[in-house]
Coordinates of C-alpha atoms in Angstrom, one line a residue:
M1 CA 20.8 9.4 4.4
K2 CA 21.5 6.4 6.7
T3 CA 21.1 2.7 6.7
L4 CA 18.8 1.6 9.6
N5 CA 19.9 -1.1 12.0
K6 CA 16.9 -3.3 11.1
C7 CA 18.0 -6.1 13.3
K8 CA 17.7 -3.9 16.4
A9 CA 14.2 -2.9 15.3
Y10 CA 13.1 -6.5 14.6
K11 CA 14.2 -7.6 18.1
K12 CA 12.1 -4.9 19.6
I13 CA 9.0 -5.9 17.7
G14 CA 9.5 -9.5 18.6
K15 CA 9.3 -8.8 22.4
L16 CA 5.6 -7.7 22.7
M17 CA 2.9 -10.4 22.8
F18 CA 0.2 -9.0 25.2
V19 CA -3.0 -9.1 23.2
A20 CA -4.9 -11.3 20.7
A21 CA -6.8 -10.4 17.7
F22 CA -10.5 -9.7 18.4
M23 CA -11.9 -11.0 15.1
G24 CA -11.5 -14.6 14.3
L25 CA -11.8 -15.4 18.1
A26 CA -15.6 -14.9 18.3
T27 CA -16.2 -17.8 20.6
S28 CA -14.7 -18.4 24.1
C29 CA -14.8 -20.9 26.8
N30 CA -16.0 -19.7 30.2
D31 CA -14.6 -22.7 32.1
Q32 CA -10.8 -22.0 31.7
L33 CA -8.0 -23.5 33.7
K34 CA -6.2 -20.7 35.7
E35 CA -2.5 -21.0 35.1
E36 CA 0.3 -18.5 35.6
V37 CA 1.9 -17.6 32.2
F38 CA 5.4 -16.6 31.9
N39 CA 6.0 -15.7 28.4
F40 CA 3.4 -12.9 28.2
Y41 CA 3.4 -9.5 29.7
D42 CA 0.5 -8.6 32.2
V43 CA -1.3 -5.6 30.5
N44 CA -2.2 -4.1 33.9
E45 CA 1.5 -3.8 34.8
Y46 CA 3.2 -3.5 31.3
F47 CA 2.8 0.2 30.6
K48 CA 5.2 1.7 33.1
D49 CA 7.5 3.7 31.0
T50 CA 8.1 5.0 27.5
E51 CA 10.6 2.1 26.8
N52 CA 7.8 -0.4 27.2
L53 CA 5.4 1.9 25.3
D54 CA 8.0 2.0 22.4
M55 CA 7.9 -1.9 22.3
A56 CA 4.2 -1.9 22.4
V57 CA 4.1 0.5 19.4
N58 CA 6.4 -1.8 17.6
G59 CA 3.9 -4.5 18.1
V60 CA 1.3 -2.5 16.0
Y61 CA 3.9 -1.8 13.3
E62 CA 4.3 -5.6 13.0
T63 CA 0.8 -5.5 11.3
F64 CA 2.3 -4.0 8.2
S65 CA 5.7 -5.7 8.2
N66 CA 4.2 -9.1 7.4
I67 CA 3.8 -11.4 4.4
S68 CA -0.1 -11.2 4.9
T69 CA -0.4 -7.5 4.5
Y70 CA 2.4 -5.4 2.6
G71 CA 5.1 -8.0 2.6
Q72 CA 3.4 -9.9 -0.3
Y73 CA -0.5 -10.1 -0.2
W74 CA -0.9 -6.4 -1.1
M75 CA 1.1 -6.9 -4.4
V76 CA -1.6 -9.2 -5.5
Y77 CA -4.4 -7.0 -4.1
D78 CA -3.0 -4.4 -6.7
T79 CA -3.6 -6.6 -9.6
D80 CA -5.0 -7.3 -12.4
T81 CA -5.4 -3.7 -13.9
D82 CA -4.3 -1.9 -17.0
I83 CA -0.6 -2.0 -15.9
S84 CA -0.1 -5.3 -14.3
H85 CA -1.4 -8.9 -13.9
I86 CA -0.6 -12.1 -12.1
Q87 CA 1.5 -14.5 -14.2
G88 CA -0.5 -17.4 -15.7
A89 CA -3.8 -17.5 -17.7
S90 CA -5.5 -19.7 -15.3
I91 CA -7.4 -19.9 -11.9
G92 CA -7.2 -22.4 -9.1
H93 CA -4.1 -20.9 -7.6
V94 CA -4.0 -18.8 -4.4
A95 CA -2.6 -15.7 -6.0
R96 CA -4.1 -16.1 -9.4
D97 CA -7.6 -16.5 -7.9
L98 CA -7.3 -13.0 -6.4
G99 CA -5.5 -11.4 -9.3
H100 CA -7.8 -12.9 -12.0
Y101 CA -11.0 -11.9 -10.1
N102 CA -11.9 -15.4 -8.8
A103 CA -12.0 -14.2 -5.2
Y104 CA -14.2 -16.1 -2.7
A105 CA -15.1 -15.9 0.9
T106 CA -13.0 -18.9 2.0
H107 CA -9.8 -17.5 0.5
S108 CA -7.0 -18.0 3.0
W109 CA -5.2 -14.7 2.1
L110 CA -8.2 -12.6 2.6
Q111 CA -8.8 -14.2 6.0
E112 CA -5.1 -13.8 7.1
S113 CA -5.1 -10.1 6.1
W114 CA -8.4 -9.5 7.9
Q115 CA -7.2 -11.1 11.1
L116 CA -4.0 -9.3 11.1
Y117 CA -5.5 -5.9 10.7
Y118 CA -7.8 -6.5 13.6
R119 CA -5.0 -7.8 15.7
G120 CA -3.2 -4.4 14.9
I121 CA -6.3 -2.4 15.7
D122 CA -6.7 -4.3 19.0
R123 CA -3.2 -3.6 19.9
A124 CA -3.5 0.0 19.1
N125 CA -6.7 0.2 21.1
T126 CA -4.9 -1.3 24.1
I127 CA -2.1 1.2 23.9
L128 CA -4.5 4.1 23.6
E129 CA -6.4 3.0 26.6
R130 CA -3.5 2.2 28.7
C131 CA -0.9 4.9 27.7
G132 CA -2.0 6.9 30.7
D133 CA -0.3 4.4 32.9
V134 CA 3.0 5.5 31.7
T135 CA 5.2 7.3 34.2
L136 CA 7.2 9.9 32.6
K137 CA 10.7 10.8 33.7
G138 CA 10.1 14.5 33.9
E139 CA 12.4 15.2 31.1
A140 CA 11.4 17.1 28.0
A141 CA 12.7 14.4 25.6
D142 CA 10.8 11.6 27.4
T143 CA 7.6 13.8 27.1
I144 CA 8.2 14.3 23.4
K145 CA 8.9 10.6 23.0
Y146 CA 5.7 9.7 24.7
K147 CA 3.6 12.0 22.7
K148 CA 5.2 10.8 19.5
L149 CA 4.4 7.2 20.3
V150 CA 0.8 7.8 21.1
A151 CA 0.6 9.8 17.8
Q152 CA 2.1 7.0 15.8
T153 CA -0.5 4.5 17.4
K154 CA -3.3 6.7 16.3
C155 CA -1.9 6.7 12.7
L156 CA -1.4 2.9 12.6
R157 CA -4.9 2.3 13.8
A158 CA -6.1 4.8 11.2
M159 CA -4.0 2.9 8.5
C160 CA -5.5 -0.5 9.6
Y161 CA -9.0 0.7 9.1
F162 CA -8.2 2.6 5.9
D163 CA -6.9 -0.7 4.3
L164 CA -9.9 -2.5 5.6
V165 CA -12.6 -0.2 4.2
R166 CA -10.8 0.1 0.9
L167 CA -10.6 -3.7 0.5
F168 CA -13.8 -4.7 2.1
G169 CA -16.1 -1.7 2.4
D170 CA -18.2 -1.6 5.6
V171 CA -16.5 -3.6 8.4
P172 CA -16.9 -4.2 12.0
F173 CA -15.7 -1.1 14.0
K174 CA -14.3 -1.2 17.5
L175 CA -12.4 1.3 19.4
N176 CA -11.9 -0.3 22.8
A177 CA -9.4 -3.0 23.7
S178 CA -10.7 -6.6 23.8
K179 CA -11.2 -8.2 27.1
D180 CA -12.7 -11.4 28.6
G181 CA -16.4 -11.2 28.4
D182 CA -16.7 -9.0 25.4
D183 CA -19.2 -9.7 22.7
F184 CA -17.1 -10.1 19.5
K185 CA -20.1 -10.7 17.3
L186 CA -20.0 -7.2 15.7
P187 CA -22.0 -6.1 12.7
K188 CA -20.7 -4.0 9.9
T189 CA -20.4 -0.1 10.6
D190 CA -20.9 2.2 7.6
R191 CA -17.5 2.9 6.1
N192 CA -18.1 6.7 6.2
V193 CA -18.4 6.6 9.9
I194 CA -15.0 4.8 10.0
Y195 CA -13.6 7.3 7.7
D196 CA -14.6 10.0 10.3
Q197 CA -12.4 8.2 12.8
I198 CA -9.5 7.7 10.4
F199 CA -9.6 11.4 9.9
K200 CA -9.7 12.0 13.6
D201 CA -6.8 9.7 14.3
F202 CA -4.6 11.3 11.7
E203 CA -5.5 14.9 12.6
E204 CA -4.9 14.3 16.3
A205 CA -1.5 12.7 15.6
I206 CA 0.1 15.2 13.2
P207 CA 0.9 18.0 15.8
D208 CA 3.0 15.4 18.0
L209 CA 4.9 13.9 15.2
Q210 CA 8.4 15.1 13.9
W211 CA 9.1 16.0 10.3
R212 CA 11.9 13.5 10.3
D213 CA 12.5 10.3 12.3
A214 CA 15.8 8.3 12.5
E215 CA 13.9 5.1 12.1
E216 CA 11.4 3.9 9.6
R217 CA 8.4 5.2 11.5
I218 CA 5.4 7.4 10.8
N219 CA 6.5 10.9 10.6
K220 CA 4.5 14.2 10.3
G221 CA 4.7 14.3 6.5
A222 CA 3.5 10.7 6.3
A223 CA 0.5 11.4 8.5
M224 CA -0.4 14.4 6.4
G225 CA 0.0 12.6 3.2
L226 CA -2.0 9.6 4.3
L227 CA -4.6 11.8 5.6
A228 CA -5.0 13.5 2.3
R229 CA -5.1 10.1 0.5
A230 CA -7.9 9.1 3.0
Y231 CA -9.8 12.4 2.2
M232 CA -9.5 11.6 -1.5
F233 CA -10.9 8.1 -1.1
R234 CA -13.7 9.4 1.0
G235 CA -14.5 11.7 -1.8
G236 CA -14.1 9.0 -4.5
Y237 CA -16.4 6.3 -5.7
S238 CA -17.1 3.0 -3.5
L239 CA -19.2 0.0 -3.9
Y240 CA -22.3 -0.2 -1.7
G241 CA -25.2 -2.6 -1.3
S242 CA -25.7 -6.3 -0.8
G243 CA -27.1 -9.2 -2.9
L244 CA -26.2 -10.1 -6.3
V245 CA -24.9 -6.7 -7.6
G246 CA -23.7 -3.5 -5.8
E247 CA -23.8 0.0 -6.9
M248 CA -20.8 2.4 -7.3
K249 CA -21.5 5.7 -5.7
R250 CA -19.8 8.7 -4.2
S251 CA -21.3 11.3 -1.8
D252 CA -22.8 14.5 -3.1
N253 CA -20.6 16.6 -1.0
Y254 CA -17.4 14.7 -2.4
K255 CA -15.7 18.1 -3.2
E256 CA -15.6 19.0 0.6
Y257 CA -13.2 16.1 1.1
Y258 CA -11.1 17.1 -2.0
Q259 CA -11.0 20.6 -0.3
K260 CA -9.8 19.1 2.9
A261 CA -7.1 17.1 0.9
Q262 CA -6.1 20.4 -0.8
T263 CA -5.5 22.1 2.5
V264 CA -3.3 19.3 3.9
L265 CA -1.5 18.8 0.7
N266 CA -0.7 22.5 0.4
E267 CA 0.6 22.6 3.8
L268 CA 2.9 19.6 3.2
V269 CA 4.3 20.9 0.0
D270 CA 4.8 24.4 1.5
S271 CA 6.8 23.0 4.5
N272 CA 9.7 22.1 2.2
Q273 CA 10.5 19.2 4.3
H274 CA 10.2 16.6 1.6
G275 CA 11.1 16.7 -2.1
L276 CA 12.2 14.6 -5.1
L277 CA 15.7 13.0 -5.5
S278 CA 17.6 14.1 -8.5
S279 CA 17.4 10.5 -9.9
Y280 CA 14.3 8.3 -10.3
E281 CA 16.5 5.3 -10.3
R282 CA 18.2 6.2 -7.0
V283 CA 14.9 6.2 -5.3
F284 CA 14.6 2.4 -5.8
R285 CA 18.3 1.6 -5.6
N286 CA 18.2 3.1 -2.1
M287 CA 15.4 0.7 -1.2
C288 CA 17.3 -2.3 -2.7
E289 CA 20.6 -1.2 -0.9
Q290 CA 18.5 -0.8 2.4
V291 CA 19.3 3.0 2.6
Y292 CA 16.5 4.8 4.3
D293 CA 16.0 8.4 3.1
P294 CA 12.6 9.9 4.0
F295 CA 13.3 13.0 1.9
E296 CA 11.2 11.5 -1.1
N297 CA 10.0 8.2 0.4
I298 CA 8.0 9.9 3.0
C299 CA 6.8 6.6 4.5
E300 CA 8.3 3.2 4.1
I301 CA 7.2 -0.1 5.8
A302 CA 10.3 -1.7 7.3
F303 CA 11.2 -5.3 6.8
F304 CA 14.0 -7.6 8.1
T305 CA 14.4 -11.2 8.5
P306 CA 17.5 -12.4 10.5
T307 CA 17.9 -15.7 8.8
G308 CA 15.5 -15.7 5.8
Q309 CA 12.4 -17.0 7.5
P310 CA 9.1 -15.4 6.5
L311 CA 8.4 -13.6 9.8
G312 CA 9.4 -9.9 9.3
A313 CA 10.3 -10.4 5.5
S314 CA 9.0 -9.2 2.4
V315 CA 9.2 -10.7 -1.1
M316 CA 10.2 -7.4 -2.8
G317 CA 12.2 -8.2 -5.8
T318 CA 11.6 -11.8 -6.0
Y319 CA 7.7 -11.8 -6.4
N320 CA 7.6 -8.5 -8.1
G321 CA 10.9 -8.3 -10.1
P322 CA 12.4 -9.8 -13.1
S323 CA 12.9 -13.6 -13.3
I324 CA 16.3 -14.8 -12.1
A325 CA 17.4 -18.4 -12.0
Q326 CA 17.6 -20.2 -8.7
T327 CA 21.3 -20.7 -9.2
S328 CA 22.1 -17.1 -9.8
I329 CA 24.5 -15.4 -7.4
Y330 CA 21.7 -12.8 -6.9
G331 CA 19.3 -15.3 -5.5
R332 CA 16.2 -16.7 -7.2
A333 CA 13.2 -14.4 -8.3
N334 CA 10.2 -16.3 -9.3
S335 CA 8.7 -13.1 -10.8
F336 CA 4.8 -13.4 -10.2
I337 CA 3.7 -9.9 -10.9
K338 CA 3.9 -9.1 -14.6
T339 CA 3.2 -6.2 -16.9
H340 CA 3.3 -5.7 -20.9
H341 CA 4.2 -3.5 -23.7
F342 CA 0.9 -1.6 -23.7
F343 CA 1.9 0.1 -20.5
Y344 CA 5.6 0.3 -21.6
D345 CA 4.5 2.3 -24.6
T346 CA 2.7 5.0 -22.6
Y347 CA 6.2 6.4 -21.7
E348 CA 7.6 9.1 -24.0
S349 CA 11.0 8.6 -25.6
G350 CA 13.7 9.9 -23.2
D351 CA 11.5 9.3 -20.0
L352 CA 14.1 7.7 -17.7
R353 CA 11.4 6.1 -15.6
R354 CA 10.6 3.4 -18.3
S355 CA 13.7 1.5 -18.1
V356 CA 13.7 1.6 -14.1
A357 CA 10.0 0.5 -13.8
I358 CA 9.8 -2.1 -16.5
A359 CA 12.3 -5.0 -16.8
T360 CA 12.2 -6.3 -20.3
F361 CA 14.8 -9.1 -19.3
Q362 CA 15.6 -12.1 -17.2
I363 CA 18.7 -13.5 -15.8
S364 CA 19.3 -17.2 -16.4
N365 CA 22.8 -18.5 -15.6
T366 CA 24.7 -19.4 -12.4
D367 CA 27.8 -17.6 -11.3
A368 CA 29.5 -14.1 -11.6
A369 CA 31.3 -15.1 -14.8
T370 CA 28.3 -16.5 -16.7
N371 CA 25.2 -14.7 -15.3
T372 CA 23.4 -14.0 -18.5
T373 CA 20.8 -11.2 -19.0
S374 CA 18.5 -12.0 -21.9
E375 CA 16.0 -9.7 -23.4
I376 CA 12.3 -11.0 -23.6
P377 CA 10.9 -10.4 -27.0
R378 CA 8.0 -7.9 -27.4
S379 CA 5.8 -10.8 -28.6
K380 CA 6.0 -12.1 -25.1
S381 CA 5.8 -8.7 -23.2
Y382 CA 3.2 -10.2 -21.0
T383 CA 6.2 -11.8 -19.2
W384 CA 7.9 -8.5 -18.6
A385 CA 8.1 -7.7 -15.0
P386 CA 8.3 -4.6 -12.5
G387 CA 11.9 -3.4 -12.4
K388 CA 12.0 -1.2 -9.5
W389 CA 13.3 -3.7 -6.9
R390 CA 15.1 -6.2 -9.1
R391 CA 17.1 -8.5 -7.1
N392 CA 20.4 -7.9 -9.0
W393 CA 20.3 -4.5 -7.3
H394 CA 20.1 -5.8 -3.9
T395 CA 23.2 -5.4 -1.8
G396 CA 22.3 -7.4 1.3
A397 CA 23.2 -11.1 1.7
V398 CA 21.0 -13.7 0.0
K399 CA 19.3 -15.5 3.0
D400 CA 16.4 -17.1 1.2
N401 CA 15.1 -17.7 -2.4
N402 CA 11.9 -15.9 -1.6
N403 CA 12.3 -13.6 1.3
T404 CA 14.2 -10.2 1.4
D405 CA 14.8 -7.3 3.7
V406 CA 13.6 -4.8 1.1
N407 CA 11.0 -2.1 2.5
V408 CA 7.7 -1.4 0.9
V409 CA 7.2 2.4 0.2
L410 CA 3.8 3.6 1.3
L411 CA 4.0 7.2 0.3
R412 CA 6.4 9.1 -1.9
Y413 CA 6.6 12.9 -2.4
S414 CA 5.8 12.6 -6.1
D415 CA 2.4 11.0 -5.1
V416 CA 1.7 14.1 -3.0
L417 CA 2.4 16.4 -6.0
L418 CA 0.1 14.3 -8.2
M419 CA -2.6 14.2 -5.6
L420 CA -2.4 18.0 -5.3
A421 CA -2.7 18.4 -9.1
E422 CA -5.7 16.1 -9.1
V423 CA -7.5 18.1 -6.4
E424 CA -6.7 21.4 -8.1
N425 CA -8.2 20.1 -11.3
E426 CA -11.3 18.8 -9.6
L427 CA -12.1 21.8 -7.7
N428 CA -11.3 24.4 -10.3
N429 CA -13.0 22.5 -13.1
G430 CA -9.7 22.4 -15.0
P431 CA -6.0 22.7 -14.5
T432 CA -4.6 25.6 -12.5
A433 CA -1.0 26.9 -12.7
K434 CA -0.3 25.1 -9.4
A435 CA -1.6 21.8 -10.9
I436 CA 0.7 22.2 -13.8
E437 CA 3.7 23.0 -11.7
C438 CA 3.1 19.9 -9.7
V439 CA 3.0 17.6 -12.7
N440 CA 6.0 19.5 -14.3
Q441 CA 8.0 18.8 -11.2
V442 CA 7.4 15.1 -11.5
R443 CA 8.0 15.3 -15.3
R444 CA 11.2 17.2 -15.2
R445 CA 12.8 14.6 -12.9
A446 CA 11.5 11.9 -15.2
F447 CA 13.6 13.4 -18.1
G448 CA 16.7 13.9 -15.8
L449 CA 16.1 17.7 -15.2
P450 CA 16.3 19.7 -12.1
Y451 CA 12.7 19.3 -10.9
K452 CA 12.2 22.8 -9.6
T453 CA 13.7 24.6 -12.6
A454 CA 11.4 25.4 -15.5
D455 CA 12.2 23.9 -18.8
A456 CA 10.8 25.3 -22.0
V457 CA 11.0 22.0 -23.8
R458 CA 9.6 19.6 -21.3
D459 CA 7.3 21.6 -19.4
L460 CA 3.5 21.4 -19.9
K461 CA 1.2 24.4 -19.9
V462 CA -2.3 25.0 -18.9
T463 CA -3.3 25.7 -22.5
D464 CA -2.1 22.1 -23.4
F465 CA -5.3 20.8 -21.9
A466 CA -8.7 21.6 -23.4
D467 CA -10.6 21.0 -20.2
K468 CA -10.7 19.2 -16.8
N469 CA -11.2 15.8 -18.5
A470 CA -8.2 16.3 -20.7
F471 CA -6.1 17.0 -17.7
F472 CA -7.5 14.2 -15.7
D473 CA -6.6 11.8 -18.6
Y474 CA -3.0 13.0 -18.4
L475 CA -3.0 12.4 -14.6
F476 CA -4.6 8.8 -15.2
K477 CA -1.6 7.9 -17.2
E478 CA 1.0 9.9 -15.3
R479 CA 0.1 8.3 -11.9
A480 CA 0.7 4.9 -13.5
R481 CA 3.9 5.8 -15.2
E482 CA 5.3 7.4 -11.8
L483 CA 3.8 5.2 -9.1
C484 CA 3.4 1.9 -11.0
F485 CA 3.6 -1.4 -9.0
E486 CA 3.7 0.5 -5.5
G487 CA 0.4 -0.7 -4.4
G488 CA -2.1 1.9 -5.3
R489 CA -3.3 1.4 -9.0
R490 CA -6.3 -1.0 -8.6
L491 CA -7.6 1.1 -5.7
D492 CA -7.1 4.4 -7.6
L493 CA -9.3 2.8 -10.4
V494 CA -11.9 2.0 -7.9
R495 CA -12.2 5.5 -6.4
W496 CA -12.4 6.8 -10.0
N497 CA -14.9 4.3 -10.9
L498 CA -12.7 3.3 -13.8
L499 CA -11.5 -0.3 -12.9
G500 CA -13.9 -2.1 -15.2
K501 CA -13.1 0.3 -18.1
A502 CA -9.4 -0.1 -17.6
I503 CA -9.6 -3.9 -17.5
M504 CA -11.9 -4.1 -20.6
D505 CA -9.6 -1.7 -22.6
T506 CA -6.5 -3.9 -21.7
K507 CA -8.3 -7.1 -22.6
T508 CA -9.1 -5.3 -26.1
K509 CA -5.4 -4.6 -26.5
F510 CA -4.5 -8.3 -25.6
D511 CA -7.0 -9.6 -28.0
E512 CA -6.1 -7.4 -31.0
A513 CA -2.3 -8.3 -30.4
M514 CA -3.0 -11.9 -30.6
A515 CA -5.4 -11.6 -33.5
S516 CA -2.7 -9.8 -35.5
K517 CA 0.0 -12.3 -34.5
L518 CA 1.9 -9.7 -32.3
F519 CA 1.5 -11.7 -29.3
G520 CA 1.9 -15.3 -28.4
K521 CA -1.0 -17.0 -27.2
Y522 CA -2.1 -15.6 -23.7
S523 CA -5.4 -14.8 -22.1
F524 CA -5.9 -11.6 -20.0
L525 CA -8.1 -13.5 -17.8
A526 CA -9.1 -10.5 -15.7
G527 CA -11.0 -9.3 -18.8
E528 CA -13.2 -12.4 -18.8
R529 CA -13.8 -12.8 -15.1
Y530 CA -14.2 -9.2 -13.8
T531 CA -17.9 -8.3 -12.8
A532 CA -18.9 -4.8 -12.2
G533 CA -20.8 -4.2 -9.0
K534 CA -18.8 -7.0 -7.5
H535 CA -15.1 -7.1 -7.7
E536 CA -14.6 -3.5 -6.7
L537 CA -14.6 -5.1 -3.2
Y538 CA -13.3 -8.4 -1.9
P539 CA -15.6 -10.8 -0.1
I540 CA -15.9 -10.6 3.8
P541 CA -14.1 -13.7 5.1
D542 CA -16.5 -16.6 5.5
Y543 CA -15.1 -17.5 9.0
D544 CA -16.4 -14.1 10.4
I545 CA -19.7 -14.3 8.8
R546 CA -20.2 -17.9 10.2
E547 CA -18.9 -17.1 13.7
T548 CA -21.2 -14.0 13.9
K549 CA -24.1 -16.2 12.8
G550 CA -24.8 -14.0 9.8
L551 CA -24.7 -10.5 11.7
I552 CA -22.1 -9.6 9.1
I553 CA -23.7 -9.2 5.7
Q554 CA -21.6 -10.4 2.7
N555 CA -20.6 -8.0 0.1
P556 CA -22.6 -7.8 -3.1
G557 CA -22.0 -10.7 -5.7
Y558 CA -20.3 -13.2 -3.3

C-alpha cells in the first residue's frame, strides 16, 4: 500500500488546456479576430512525446475528478432509493429536486455534468487521433508507457459514454475530435450502438494495461470489471421512447451480454490479482487516510485540492457523512445524504459492515476536549447518514468546510464477486456452487472471518435457496449491504426494472412508521413524486435541445 503524491498528479492535470467541449458550443462565429494565444498548446505541435501524452490523458481524467461528476453530483444521482434519500422533505432546492424526482431540463447540475462528459470525450477523441504524432524514444519502457496511456484514454472515453447512456439514454455520439467548421448539431444515437463502442474501447484497452499502477489510474482489472458492468447494463432494462410515458425494455438476447460478463468476470477472479482486505472498515479508513491500495479498491477516482478550493476536490465525508458541527476539530460535515433504520435492519446481528456503513450519531461540540458524539434516536433514523467516509476518520488537514481530498471508489473486488454471482444465477436459472462461493466470500469478511476459508456457521448453501428468484432476492439485499452509498444503487434498480417498486415499498415503510408513532413527521417525497416510465432517465439538458433546434428529442415525460 502507498499514499499517492496527489499534489504532483493535480499539477500535471492542470497543465493541459488544448480543446473545448463540443456540446454546449453549438454556435460559432465565422468572423473571428486572429490573435496569437500564449496560454494554450497548439494541438498540431503538442503530441511530441509520452510526457506530453501523459499530461493530455490527465486532462481526460479531470472529467471524473470534478464536483460536477463524481466529486458531488453523482452522490445525488444515486438517490432517492430504498437505502438513501436527500435530506429535507421538500423540493425547490438544487439537490432535493434531483433526489426527490423533481428533475427538469433546465437543471444546472444536469447541464454541467453533460458538458463535462462531452468535454472529456472530445479530449479523448483528440488524443486518439493525434497519438500517432508521438515520437517514441526507442526504449521498451517508453513503448509500454505509450500503449498504456492510449489504453487508458479508450477506457476513459468508454466511461464517459457509459455514464451518459445510463443517466440520459440515447445521446449524441461522436468519435472524432472537434474542429472549426464541424456541425455540432448532432441528433441522438441509439444507446445500444454506443454500448458497442463502449465494449470495443474497453476490449481494445485491456491487453495494454498493467494489473497494478503506482498511481490512481485505470488498470487492467478496472477495465475488465467496468467492461463486465457495461455488459450487465446492456443486458438489463432501460427506458425507451418519447412523449408522455416511456417503456422499460430489455433486449431478447440479453443473456448473451450476461455470458460476456461471465467470461470477463471469471478471468478477473481467476487472475488472483485482486481480493478482499481482511477488514471491511479498513477499506474506507484507507480512503479517509488517503492510502491508495488497489488490491480491493480496483478503481478509484483521484481527488486533491491544494488549498480547499472546489477545483479537483470531492465532498466525500462532508456531503455523505454524519453531521459534524462547523466548530469541530474535524471540520464541518453538512450531511446531505441520509439513510434510515429500514435499511439498517437488513443487516444480520454480528455483521460488521453495519456500524461502518451507517452512522447513527452526530458530532456537535468544538474542540478535542469537548467534541461530543451523540446518538440519534431510532424515531429520527431518517437523519442517520452514510458512515463509510465520516470526517472524523480523515487524517488530512482541514482545508475547507465542504471540500476534501478523499477519493471516490468506482469498483471494488466485492462488486466483482457479486456481479459474478448474479450472472451465474441468471444463466443457470438458479444459484450454482460458484455463485454461492462468491457471496460466501463477501459474507465471511462481513462477519470478520477469513474470506477464502469455508465456515460451517456463516456459509450459505445452494439448498438454502428455493430457486433463481430466491437467490436474486438475497443478491438484491446483499449488494445494498456491501456496496451502499458507493454510487450504484439507483442504476442497479433501473437495470433490474425495480426502481419504482423499491421506492414505493420504502414509502410504505415510512408511512407505517409515522402512523404507528415510531417516526417523527417526515415525508419520503420520492414516493409521492416518482413516475414510472419517466424517472428512470434524466431529461436531456434544455440548452442542447434548443441549440440543436429540436434535433435532439427530449426523453419521455419531460
